[in-house]
């Protein structure tokens, strides 16, 4: 568990060398994919399928910051509004 945490911290440090799209994808893999899956469709712990989500940017930002049902707030993990916006762009790219 400790090792996993250290790796996450390291990955987050490495983000500065990535493009914004890559940063969004990395942040999503680190913080969202365990419930939503890399493609958004996993649905673990009752998570919604992000590829069919029709929510507005405003609603998505609200859910990321405040959480909803079994989804905890992701604000502390994502750290900055900039990171939150990168993840927002990434998950909208998962829509078909
Ligand atoms: C612990 C598991 C878990 C994690 C981690 C998680 N989610 Fe969720 N997510 C859920 C669950 C459960 C729901 C359904 C909430 C409900 O409607 O009751 C959900 C719903 C959502 C929705 C609403 C989709 C819709 O159309 O209703 C969005 C958007 C979303 N998550 C984005 C994210 C993002 C972005 C991250 C990472 C920053 C993330 N989630 C991390 C479990 C998780």
Short mmCIF file of N, CA and C in Angstrom, two decimals, residues 8-96:
data_model
loop_
_atom_site.label_atom_id
_atom_site.label_comp_id
_atom_site.label_asym_id
_atom_site.label_seq_id
_atom_site.Cartn_x
_atom_site.Cartn_y
_atom_site.Cartn_z
N UNK A 8 2.15 6.74 -6.87
CA UNK A 8 1.18 7.75 -7.29
C UNK A 8 1.80 9.14 -7.17
N UNK A 9 2.50 9.38 -6.06
CA UNK A 9 3.12 10.69 -5.86
C UNK A 9 4.16 10.94 -6.95
N UNK A 10 4.90 9.92 -7.28
CA UNK A 10 5.92 10.06 -8.31
C UNK A 10 5.27 10.36 -9.67
N UNK A 11 4.23 9.59 -10.00
CA UNK A 11 3.55 9.81 -11.27
C UNK A 11 3.06 11.26 -11.37
N UNK A 12 2.53 11.76 -10.27
CA UNK A 12 1.96 13.10 -10.31
C UNK A 12 3.08 14.14 -10.53
N UNK A 13 4.28 13.88 -9.98
CA UNK A 13 5.41 14.78 -10.21
C UNK A 13 5.82 14.78 -11.68
N UNK A 14 5.70 13.62 -12.32
CA UNK A 14 6.13 13.49 -13.70
C UNK A 14 5.20 14.21 -14.68
N UNK A 15 4.04 14.63 -14.20
CA UNK A 15 3.02 15.18 -15.10
C UNK A 15 3.52 16.40 -15.86
N UNK A 16 4.38 17.19 -15.25
CA UNK A 16 4.77 18.46 -15.86
C UNK A 16 5.44 18.26 -17.22
N UNK A 17 5.99 17.06 -17.46
CA UNK A 17 6.65 16.81 -18.74
C UNK A 17 5.67 16.30 -19.80
N UNK A 18 4.38 16.22 -19.46
CA UNK A 18 3.40 15.66 -20.40
C UNK A 18 2.55 16.76 -21.04
N UNK A 19 1.93 16.44 -22.21
CA UNK A 19 0.98 17.37 -22.81
C UNK A 19 -0.28 17.41 -21.95
N UNK A 20 -1.12 18.46 -22.09
CA UNK A 20 -2.35 18.51 -21.31
C UNK A 20 -3.23 17.27 -21.49
N UNK A 21 -3.33 16.77 -22.72
CA UNK A 21 -4.16 15.58 -22.95
C UNK A 21 -3.60 14.38 -22.20
N UNK A 22 -2.27 14.25 -22.21
CA UNK A 22 -1.64 13.14 -21.48
C UNK A 22 -1.83 13.31 -19.98
N UNK A 23 -1.75 14.54 -19.51
CA UNK A 23 -1.94 14.77 -18.08
C UNK A 23 -3.35 14.38 -17.67
N UNK A 24 -4.34 14.75 -18.48
CA UNK A 24 -5.72 14.39 -18.18
C UNK A 24 -5.88 12.88 -18.12
N UNK A 25 -5.26 12.18 -19.08
CA UNK A 25 -5.35 10.72 -19.11
C UNK A 25 -4.66 10.10 -17.90
N UNK A 26 -3.50 10.64 -17.51
CA UNK A 26 -2.78 10.11 -16.35
C UNK A 26 -3.58 10.31 -15.08
N UNK A 27 -4.12 11.51 -14.92
CA UNK A 27 -4.90 11.80 -13.72
C UNK A 27 -6.12 10.89 -13.65
N UNK A 28 -6.76 10.68 -14.80
CA UNK A 28 -7.92 9.79 -14.85
C UNK A 28 -7.52 8.36 -14.46
N UNK A 29 -6.40 7.87 -15.00
CA UNK A 29 -5.93 6.51 -14.67
C UNK A 29 -5.66 6.38 -13.18
N UNK A 30 -5.05 7.40 -12.61
CA UNK A 30 -4.67 7.35 -11.19
C UNK A 30 -5.88 7.40 -10.28
N UNK A 31 -6.85 8.27 -10.60
CA UNK A 31 -7.87 8.59 -9.60
C UNK A 31 -9.28 8.11 -9.95
N UNK A 32 -9.54 7.76 -11.18
CA UNK A 32 -10.91 7.48 -11.59
C UNK A 32 -11.07 6.06 -12.14
N UNK A 33 -10.01 5.53 -12.77
CA UNK A 33 -10.15 4.28 -13.52
C UNK A 33 -10.47 3.08 -12.63
N UNK A 34 -10.09 3.14 -11.35
CA UNK A 34 -10.37 1.97 -10.50
C UNK A 34 -11.87 1.75 -10.36
N UNK A 35 -12.67 2.77 -10.49
CA UNK A 35 -14.13 2.60 -10.45
C UNK A 35 -14.74 2.67 -11.85
N UNK A 36 -14.26 3.60 -12.66
CA UNK A 36 -14.91 3.84 -13.96
C UNK A 36 -14.28 3.05 -15.10
N UNK A 37 -13.06 2.49 -14.91
CA UNK A 37 -12.38 1.77 -15.98
C UNK A 37 -11.70 2.73 -16.93
N UNK A 38 -10.65 2.26 -17.61
CA UNK A 38 -9.91 3.13 -18.53
C UNK A 38 -10.82 3.69 -19.62
N UNK A 39 -11.81 2.91 -20.05
CA UNK A 39 -12.72 3.37 -21.11
C UNK A 39 -13.99 4.02 -20.55
N UNK A 40 -14.09 4.12 -19.22
CA UNK A 40 -15.25 4.76 -18.61
C UNK A 40 -16.43 3.83 -18.36
N UNK A 41 -16.30 2.56 -18.78
CA UNK A 41 -17.47 1.67 -18.77
C UNK A 41 -17.48 0.65 -17.65
N UNK A 42 -16.45 0.64 -16.80
CA UNK A 42 -16.29 -0.45 -15.84
C UNK A 42 -17.48 -0.58 -14.88
N UNK A 43 -17.88 0.57 -14.31
CA UNK A 43 -19.02 0.53 -13.41
C UNK A 43 -18.79 -0.17 -12.08
N UNK A 44 -17.54 -0.18 -11.56
CA UNK A 44 -17.28 -0.77 -10.24
C UNK A 44 -17.90 0.08 -9.15
N UNK A 45 -18.34 -0.55 -8.06
CA UNK A 45 -19.01 0.13 -6.94
C UNK A 45 -20.20 0.96 -7.42
N UNK A 46 -20.87 0.52 -8.48
CA UNK A 46 -22.04 1.25 -8.95
C UNK A 46 -21.72 2.51 -9.73
N UNK A 47 -20.47 2.66 -10.19
CA UNK A 47 -20.08 3.86 -10.93
C UNK A 47 -20.84 3.94 -12.26
N UNK A 48 -21.12 5.16 -12.69
CA UNK A 48 -21.84 5.35 -13.96
C UNK A 48 -20.91 5.16 -15.15
N UNK A 49 -21.47 4.71 -16.26
CA UNK A 49 -20.74 4.58 -17.53
C UNK A 49 -20.50 5.98 -18.08
N UNK A 50 -19.24 6.41 -18.08
CA UNK A 50 -18.94 7.78 -18.51
C UNK A 50 -19.04 7.94 -20.02
N UNK A 51 -18.97 6.82 -20.77
CA UNK A 51 -19.03 6.94 -22.23
C UNK A 51 -20.45 7.26 -22.71
N UNK A 52 -21.45 7.02 -21.87
CA UNK A 52 -22.83 7.33 -22.26
C UNK A 52 -23.39 8.50 -21.45
N UNK A 53 -22.55 9.10 -20.61
CA UNK A 53 -23.02 10.20 -19.76
C UNK A 53 -23.39 11.41 -20.61
N UNK A 54 -24.46 12.09 -20.23
CA UNK A 54 -24.92 13.27 -20.97
C UNK A 54 -24.81 14.54 -20.13
N UNK A 55 -24.08 14.45 -19.03
CA UNK A 55 -24.03 15.59 -18.11
C UNK A 55 -23.29 16.78 -18.73
N UNK A 56 -23.69 17.96 -18.30
CA UNK A 56 -23.01 19.20 -18.73
C UNK A 56 -21.68 19.32 -17.99
N UNK A 57 -20.80 20.18 -18.51
CA UNK A 57 -19.52 20.43 -17.84
C UNK A 57 -19.74 20.84 -16.39
N UNK A 58 -20.72 21.74 -16.19
CA UNK A 58 -21.02 22.23 -14.84
C UNK A 58 -21.35 21.09 -13.89
N UNK A 59 -22.22 20.18 -14.35
CA UNK A 59 -22.64 19.05 -13.51
C UNK A 59 -21.46 18.12 -13.21
N UNK A 60 -20.63 17.88 -14.23
CA UNK A 60 -19.47 17.00 -14.04
C UNK A 60 -18.51 17.63 -13.02
N UNK A 61 -18.26 18.92 -13.17
CA UNK A 61 -17.35 19.59 -12.23
C UNK A 61 -17.89 19.49 -10.82
N UNK A 62 -19.21 19.64 -10.69
CA UNK A 62 -19.83 19.55 -9.37
C UNK A 62 -19.61 18.16 -8.77
N UNK A 63 -19.82 17.11 -9.57
CA UNK A 63 -19.66 15.74 -9.06
C UNK A 63 -18.21 15.45 -8.71
N UNK A 64 -17.27 15.91 -9.54
CA UNK A 64 -15.85 15.69 -9.23
C UNK A 64 -15.49 16.37 -7.91
N UNK A 65 -16.00 17.59 -7.72
CA UNK A 65 -15.62 18.34 -6.52
C UNK A 65 -16.35 17.87 -5.27
N UNK A 66 -17.62 17.54 -5.40
CA UNK A 66 -18.43 17.22 -4.22
C UNK A 66 -18.68 15.73 -4.04
N UNK A 67 -18.47 14.93 -5.11
CA UNK A 67 -18.82 13.51 -5.04
C UNK A 67 -20.31 13.33 -5.24
N UNK A 68 -20.73 12.07 -5.40
CA UNK A 68 -22.16 11.78 -5.54
C UNK A 68 -22.38 10.32 -5.17
N UNK A 69 -23.33 10.03 -4.29
CA UNK A 69 -23.59 8.66 -3.87
C UNK A 69 -22.32 7.97 -3.40
N UNK A 70 -21.97 6.85 -4.04
CA UNK A 70 -20.78 6.08 -3.64
C UNK A 70 -19.48 6.69 -4.15
N UNK A 71 -19.56 7.75 -4.93
CA UNK A 71 -18.33 8.38 -5.43
C UNK A 71 -17.90 9.50 -4.47
N UNK A 72 -16.69 9.36 -3.91
CA UNK A 72 -16.22 10.41 -2.99
C UNK A 72 -15.79 11.66 -3.74
N UNK A 73 -15.69 12.77 -3.04
CA UNK A 73 -15.14 13.98 -3.65
C UNK A 73 -13.70 13.71 -4.11
N UNK A 74 -13.38 14.19 -5.29
CA UNK A 74 -12.04 13.96 -5.86
C UNK A 74 -11.21 15.24 -5.79
N UNK A 75 -11.75 16.25 -5.13
CA UNK A 75 -11.09 17.57 -5.13
C UNK A 75 -9.70 17.50 -4.50
N UNK A 76 -9.58 16.86 -3.34
CA UNK A 76 -8.29 16.83 -2.64
C UNK A 76 -7.26 16.04 -3.44
N UNK A 77 -7.71 14.92 -4.05
CA UNK A 77 -6.76 14.09 -4.81
C UNK A 77 -6.28 14.80 -6.06
N UNK A 78 -7.17 15.53 -6.72
CA UNK A 78 -6.79 16.19 -7.96
C UNK A 78 -6.03 17.49 -7.71
N UNK A 79 -6.15 17.99 -6.49
CA UNK A 79 -5.34 19.11 -5.99
C UNK A 79 -5.67 20.49 -6.56
N UNK A 80 -5.78 20.62 -7.89
CA UNK A 80 -5.98 21.96 -8.45
C UNK A 80 -7.16 21.99 -9.43
N UNK A 81 -7.73 23.18 -9.63
CA UNK A 81 -8.79 23.34 -10.62
C UNK A 81 -8.28 22.99 -12.01
N UNK A 82 -7.01 23.28 -12.25
CA UNK A 82 -6.43 22.95 -13.55
C UNK A 82 -6.48 21.44 -13.78
N UNK A 83 -6.10 20.65 -12.76
CA UNK A 83 -6.16 19.20 -12.90
C UNK A 83 -7.60 18.72 -13.09
N UNK A 84 -8.52 19.34 -12.37
CA UNK A 84 -9.93 18.96 -12.50
C UNK A 84 -10.40 19.20 -13.94
N UNK A 85 -9.99 20.33 -14.52
CA UNK A 85 -10.39 20.62 -15.90
C UNK A 85 -9.74 19.67 -16.90
N UNK A 86 -8.51 19.22 -16.62
CA UNK A 86 -7.86 18.25 -17.50
C UNK A 86 -8.61 16.93 -17.49
N UNK A 87 -9.06 16.50 -16.29
CA UNK A 87 -9.82 15.26 -16.19
C UNK A 87 -11.18 15.42 -16.89
N UNK A 88 -11.79 16.59 -16.72
CA UNK A 88 -13.07 16.86 -17.40
C UNK A 88 -12.92 16.68 -18.91
N UNK A 89 -11.87 17.26 -19.50
CA UNK A 89 -11.66 17.10 -20.95
C UNK A 89 -11.47 15.64 -21.30
N UNK A 90 -10.72 14.93 -20.45
CA UNK A 90 -10.43 13.53 -20.76
C UNK A 90 -11.72 12.71 -20.77
N UNK A 91 -12.56 12.88 -19.76
CA UNK A 91 -13.76 12.01 -19.71
C UNK A 91 -14.76 12.37 -20.81
N UNK A 92 -14.76 13.62 -21.26
CA UNK A 92 -15.64 13.94 -22.38
C UNK A 92 -15.14 13.28 -23.67
N UNK A 93 -13.83 13.05 -23.73
CA UNK A 93 -13.26 12.32 -24.86
C UNK A 93 -13.61 10.84 -24.86
N UNK A 94 -14.10 10.33 -23.73
CA UNK A 94 -14.50 8.91 -23.66
C UNK A 94 -15.90 8.69 -24.22
N UNK A 95 -16.62 9.79 -24.43
CA UNK A 95 -18.00 9.66 -24.95
C UNK A 95 -17.99 9.21 -26.39
N UNK A 96 -19.04 8.49 -26.77
CA UNK A 96 -19.07 8.07 -28.17
C UNK A 96 -20.07 8.91 -28.93
#
